[in-house]
Coordinates of N, CA and C in Angstrom, one line a residue:
M1 N 54.8 186.8 -43.2 CA 54.0 185.8 -43.3 C 54.8 184.6 -42.2
F2 N 55.5 185.1 -41.3 CA 56.3 184.1 -40.6 C 55.6 184.4 -39.3
K3 N 55.2 185.0 -39.4 CA 55.4 185.5 -37.4 C 54.3 184.0 -36.9
D4 N 52.9 183.1 -37.1 CA 52.7 182.6 -36.5 C 53.2 181.3 -36.5
V5 N 54.2 181.0 -38.0 CA 54.6 180.1 -38.0 C 56.8 179.4 -37.2
A6 N 56.5 177.7 -36.3 CA 56.9 178.1 -35.6 C 58.6 177.7 -36.0
A7 N 59.5 177.7 -35.9 CA 60.9 178.2 -36.2 C 62.5 177.6 -35.5
F8 N 62.5 177.2 -36.2 CA 64.1 176.4 -35.3 C 65.7 176.9 -35.7
S9 N 66.5 176.3 -35.2 CA 68.1 176.8 -35.3 C 68.9 175.1 -35.8
S10 N 70.0 175.1 -36.3 CA 70.5 174.3 -36.5 C 71.7 174.4 -37.1
F11 N 72.6 173.1 -36.5 CA 73.8 173.1 -37.0 C 74.4 172.0 -37.0
A12 N 75.5 172.4 -37.2 CA 76.5 171.0 -37.9 C 76.8 170.5 -36.7
V13 N 77.7 169.2 -37.0 CA 79.2 168.3 -36.0 C 79.1 167.7 -37.0
D14 N 80.4 166.7 -36.1 CA 80.7 165.5 -36.9 C 81.1 164.4 -36.7
D15 N 81.1 164.7 -35.8 CA 80.1 163.3 -34.7 C 78.9 162.6 -34.0
V16 N 77.9 162.8 -34.1 CA 76.3 163.0 -33.0 C 77.0 162.1 -32.6
P17 N 77.3 160.9 -31.7 CA 77.4 160.5 -30.5 C 77.9 161.2 -29.8
K18 N 78.4 161.5 -29.9 CA 80.0 162.9 -29.1 C 79.2 163.8 -28.6
A19 N 78.6 164.8 -29.7 CA 77.3 165.8 -29.3 C 76.3 165.1 -28.7
K20 N 75.7 164.7 -29.0 CA 74.5 163.8 -27.7 C 74.8 163.8 -26.3
E21 N 75.9 163.0 -26.5 CA 76.5 163.2 -25.0 C 77.0 164.3 -24.4
F22 N 77.6 164.3 -25.3 CA 77.8 166.1 -24.0 C 76.9 167.3 -23.8
Y23 N 75.7 167.1 -24.8 CA 74.5 168.1 -24.9 C 73.7 167.6 -23.7
G24 N 73.4 166.6 -23.4 CA 72.5 165.5 -22.7 C 73.1 165.3 -21.1
Q25 N 75.0 164.8 -21.2 CA 75.1 165.0 -19.8 C 75.7 165.8 -19.5
A26 N 76.9 166.7 -19.9 CA 77.7 167.8 -20.2 C 76.5 168.9 -18.9
L27 N 76.1 169.5 -20.8 CA 74.9 170.2 -20.7 C 73.5 170.2 -19.5
G28 N 72.9 168.6 -19.8 CA 72.1 168.2 -19.1 C 69.7 169.0 -19.8
L29 N 70.6 169.2 -21.3 CA 69.4 169.7 -22.3 C 69.0 167.8 -22.9
E30 N 67.9 168.3 -22.9 CA 66.6 166.7 -23.1 C 66.9 166.5 -24.8
V31 N 67.6 165.6 -25.1 CA 68.5 165.8 -26.5 C 68.0 164.4 -27.4
T32 N 66.8 164.1 -28.2 CA 67.0 162.9 -28.4 C 67.1 162.5 -30.0
Q33 N 67.2 161.5 -31.2 CA 68.2 161.1 -31.8 C 66.7 160.5 -32.8
R34 N 66.5 161.3 -34.2 CA 65.8 160.3 -35.1 C 66.6 159.0 -35.7
E35 N 66.4 158.4 -35.1 CA 66.8 157.6 -36.2 C 66.2 156.7 -38.2
D36 N 64.4 157.7 -37.3 CA 64.0 157.8 -39.2 C 64.0 157.8 -40.1
M37 N 65.8 158.8 -40.3 CA 66.0 159.7 -41.5 C 67.5 159.0 -41.6
P38 N 67.5 159.4 -43.3 CA 68.5 159.0 -44.2 C 69.8 159.1 -43.3
M39 N 70.0 160.0 -42.2 CA 71.0 160.0 -41.5 C 70.6 160.4 -39.9
P40 N 71.2 160.6 -39.0 CA 70.8 160.4 -37.5 C 71.1 162.3 -37.6
L41 N 69.4 162.4 -37.0 CA 69.2 163.7 -36.5 C 68.9 164.2 -35.0
L42 N 70.0 164.8 -33.6 CA 70.0 165.5 -32.5 C 68.4 166.6 -32.6
N43 N 67.5 166.2 -32.3 CA 66.8 167.5 -31.4 C 67.3 167.9 -30.3
I44 N 67.6 168.8 -29.4 CA 67.6 169.8 -28.4 C 66.6 170.3 -27.7
R45 N 65.7 169.8 -26.8 CA 64.9 170.6 -26.1 C 65.6 171.8 -25.4
L46 N 64.7 173.5 -25.4 CA 65.7 174.2 -25.4 C 64.3 174.9 -24.1
A47 N 64.2 175.7 -23.2 CA 63.0 176.4 -22.1 C 62.2 177.6 -23.1
G48 N 61.1 177.0 -22.9 CA 60.4 178.1 -23.5 C 60.2 177.0 -24.9
G49 N 60.5 176.5 -24.6 CA 59.5 174.8 -26.4 C 59.8 175.8 -27.4
G50 N 62.0 176.2 -27.1 CA 62.5 176.4 -28.6 C 63.6 174.9 -29.0
R51 N 63.6 174.8 -29.6 CA 64.6 173.9 -29.8 C 65.6 173.8 -31.3
V52 N 66.6 173.0 -31.3 CA 67.6 172.9 -31.7 C 68.0 171.5 -32.9
M53 N 68.2 171.6 -33.9 CA 68.2 170.3 -34.6 C 69.6 171.3 -35.2
V54 N 70.3 168.9 -34.9 CA 71.8 169.4 -35.0 C 72.8 167.8 -36.0
Y55 N 73.1 168.6 -36.6 CA 72.8 167.1 -38.0 C 74.4 166.9 -38.6
P56 N 75.0 165.1 -38.6 CA 76.7 164.8 -39.2 C 76.5 165.6 -40.2
K57 N 77.6 166.0 -40.9 CA 78.5 166.8 -41.9 C 80.0 165.9 -41.8
D58 N 80.3 165.4 -43.0 CA 81.5 164.8 -43.5 C 82.2 166.5 -43.4
N59 N 83.0 166.3 -42.7 CA 84.9 167.6 -43.3 C 83.5 168.9 -42.8
H60 N 83.8 168.9 -41.6 CA 82.6 169.9 -40.8 C 83.9 170.6 -40.5
T61 N 83.6 171.9 -40.5 CA 84.2 172.6 -40.1 C 83.5 174.2 -39.1
P62 N 84.1 173.8 -37.8 CA 83.0 174.4 -37.0 C 82.4 175.7 -37.1
A63 N 81.8 176.5 -36.6 CA 81.3 177.8 -36.9 C 82.2 178.4 -36.3
D64 N 83.4 180.1 -37.1 CA 83.9 181.3 -36.3 C 83.0 182.2 -35.0
F65 N 81.8 181.8 -34.9 CA 81.0 182.7 -33.6 C 80.2 181.9 -33.3
T66 N 79.3 182.8 -32.0 CA 78.3 182.0 -31.2 C 77.4 181.6 -32.2
V67 N 77.1 179.4 -32.2 CA 75.8 178.9 -32.6 C 74.8 179.4 -31.6
L68 N 74.6 178.6 -30.0 CA 73.9 179.3 -29.3 C 74.2 179.5 -27.6
N69 N 73.6 180.4 -26.9 CA 73.4 180.8 -26.0 C 72.7 180.8 -24.9
F70 N 73.5 180.3 -23.9 CA 72.1 180.2 -23.0 C 72.1 181.4 -21.3
S71 N 70.7 181.9 -21.9 CA 70.8 182.7 -20.0 C 70.8 182.9 -18.9
V72 N 71.1 182.7 -18.0 CA 71.5 182.3 -17.3 C 71.1 183.2 -16.0
D73 N 70.7 183.1 -15.1 CA 70.9 184.7 -14.4 C 71.9 184.2 -13.3
N74 N 72.9 183.0 -12.8 CA 74.3 183.7 -12.7 C 76.0 182.9 -13.3
I75 N 76.1 184.2 -13.1 CA 76.8 183.9 -14.7 C 77.9 182.7 -13.9
E76 N 78.4 182.8 -12.7 CA 79.3 182.4 -11.4 C 79.2 181.4 -11.1
E77 N 78.1 180.5 -11.0 CA 77.5 179.3 -11.0 C 77.5 178.9 -12.2
A78 N 77.2 179.3 -12.9 CA 76.9 178.8 -14.6 C 78.4 178.0 -15.3
V79 N 79.1 178.9 -14.7 CA 80.3 179.1 -15.4 C 81.0 177.6 -14.6
D80 N 80.7 177.7 -13.1 CA 81.6 176.1 -12.2 C 81.4 175.3 -12.1
E81 N 79.6 175.6 -13.0 CA 78.8 173.8 -13.0 C 78.7 173.1 -13.6
L82 N 79.0 173.7 -15.7 CA 79.4 173.5 -16.0 C 81.8 172.8 -16.4
T83 N 81.7 173.2 -15.5 CA 83.2 173.5 -15.7 C 83.3 171.6 -14.9
K84 N 82.8 172.1 -13.1 CA 82.5 170.7 -12.8 C 82.3 169.3 -14.3
H85 N 81.4 169.4 -15.3 CA 81.2 169.1 -16.1 C 82.5 168.4 -16.9
G86 N 83.2 169.7 -16.3 CA 85.0 169.1 -18.1 C 84.5 169.6 -19.4
V87 N 83.4 171.1 -18.9 CA 83.2 171.9 -20.2 C 84.2 173.2 -19.9
Q88 N 85.5 173.9 -20.8 CA 86.6 174.7 -20.8 C 85.6 175.8 -21.3
F89 N 86.7 176.4 -20.9 CA 86.3 177.8 -21.5 C 87.2 178.2 -22.3
E90 N 86.5 179.7 -23.2 CA 87.9 180.0 -23.9 C 88.7 181.4 -23.2
H91 N 88.6 181.5 -23.2 CA 90.4 182.5 -23.2 C 90.8 184.3 -23.4
Y92 N 89.8 185.2 -23.5 CA 90.4 185.7 -24.7 C 91.4 187.1 -24.3
S93 N 92.1 187.7 -23.9 CA 93.2 188.5 -24.2 C 93.5 189.6 -24.9
E94 N 93.8 189.5 -25.9 CA 93.9 190.2 -27.2 C 91.9 190.7 -28.4
G95 N 92.8 191.9 -28.7 CA 91.4 192.7 -29.1 C 90.3 193.1 -28.0
P96 N 89.0 192.8 -28.7 CA 88.6 193.8 -27.9 C 87.8 194.0 -26.3
I97 N 87.1 191.4 -26.6 CA 86.8 190.9 -25.3 C 87.6 191.3 -24.7
K98 N 88.4 191.0 -23.4 CA 88.5 190.6 -22.3 C 88.1 190.1 -21.6
T99 N 88.3 188.0 -20.9 CA 88.2 187.5 -19.5 C 89.1 187.5 -18.6
D100 N 88.0 186.8 -18.1 CA 89.0 187.1 -16.0 C 89.6 185.2 -16.3
A101 N 89.9 185.2 -14.9 CA 90.2 184.1 -15.4 C 89.4 182.3 -14.9
K102 N 88.8 183.4 -14.9 CA 87.5 181.8 -15.0 C 87.0 181.6 -16.1
G103 N 87.6 182.9 -17.3 CA 86.6 182.8 -19.0 C 85.4 183.9 -18.8
I104 N 85.2 184.9 -18.0 CA 83.7 185.0 -18.3 C 84.7 186.8 -18.4
A105 N 83.8 187.1 -19.7 CA 84.4 188.7 -20.1 C 82.6 189.6 -19.7
R106 N 82.9 190.5 -18.9 CA 82.5 191.5 -18.0 C 82.6 193.1 -18.7
D107 N 81.0 192.6 -18.3 CA 80.6 194.9 -18.8 C 79.6 195.7 -17.3
E108 N 81.2 195.8 -16.3 CA 81.5 196.5 -15.3 C 80.3 197.4 -15.0
D109 N 80.9 198.7 -16.3 CA 80.5 199.6 -16.3 C 78.8 200.0 -16.8
G110 N 79.0 198.9 -18.2 CA 78.7 199.5 -19.5 C 76.7 198.5 -19.2
P111 N 76.4 198.5 -20.1 CA 74.8 197.9 -20.2 C 74.9 196.6 -21.3
G112 N 76.3 196.2 -21.2 CA 76.5 194.7 -22.2 C 76.0 193.7 -20.3
P113 N 76.7 192.7 -21.6 CA 76.0 191.4 -20.7 C 77.5 190.8 -19.8
S114 N 77.2 189.5 -18.6 CA 78.6 189.2 -18.9 C 78.1 187.4 -19.4
I115 N 79.8 187.9 -20.5 CA 79.1 185.9 -21.0 C 80.6 185.3 -21.2
A116 N 80.2 184.4 -21.8 CA 81.5 182.7 -21.6 C 81.3 182.1 -22.2
W117 N 82.1 182.3 -23.2 CA 82.5 181.1 -24.6 C 83.3 179.8 -24.8
F118 N 82.4 179.5 -24.6 CA 83.5 177.8 -25.2 C 82.7 176.7 -25.6
K119 N 83.4 175.4 -26.4 CA 83.0 174.8 -27.8 C 82.9 173.0 -27.2
D120 N 81.7 173.1 -27.8 CA 80.7 171.7 -28.3 C 82.0 171.1 -28.4
P121 N 81.8 169.6 -28.7 CA 82.4 168.3 -29.4 C 83.6 168.8 -30.4
A122 N 82.7 169.6 -31.7 CA 82.8 169.5 -32.9 C 83.2 171.3 -33.0
G123 N 83.4 171.9 -31.8 CA 83.7 172.6 -32.0 C 83.1 173.7 -32.4
N124 N 81.7 173.7 -32.9 CA 81.5 175.1 -32.3 C 80.9 176.1 -31.1
I125 N 80.9 177.2 -30.8 CA 81.1 177.7 -30.4 C 79.5 178.0 -30.1
L126 N 79.8 178.3 -28.6 CA 77.9 177.8 -27.4 C 78.5 179.4 -26.1
A127 N 77.6 179.5 -25.6 CA 78.0 180.5 -24.7 C 77.2 180.5 -23.6
V128 N 77.4 181.5 -21.9 CA 76.5 181.3 -21.5 C 76.6 182.8 -21.0
M129 N 75.3 183.2 -20.2 CA 75.3 185.1 -21.4 C 74.8 185.3 -19.7
Q130 N 74.9 186.2 -18.9 CA 74.6 186.7 -17.9 C 74.1 188.4 -17.8
E131 N 72.6 189.1 -18.5 CA 72.5 189.6 -18.7 C 72.2 190.6 -17.6
K132 N 72.2 192.6 -17.8 CA 71.7 193.1 -16.9 C 69.7 193.6 -16.5

């Protein structure tokens, strides 16, 4: 039924202007704001023609899972560049996921990707991922 229907993802934030600055400036994405709606909405253009809609939500509670992944060719370079733009990476030392000093979880010997998680200003979890 939806095979040929365009689709997009969306998630909430608590501060649209902060989200617009973060996604546009820190991440370097094309962000447009719709002012013709009852609430301000952001449209974020992704490579390959995808898009994400970001909307404000009162009493926003950040997702406790990754809402958006960015596939990169070189995770070291991506983490270094984002760090230069003030992005802080999550560090995990407990449980099945362990990250290094940069915040990168590596599956050196297995089939999994290298991945590093970070949060947007609303606390939503994002990631950069280098697949093998």
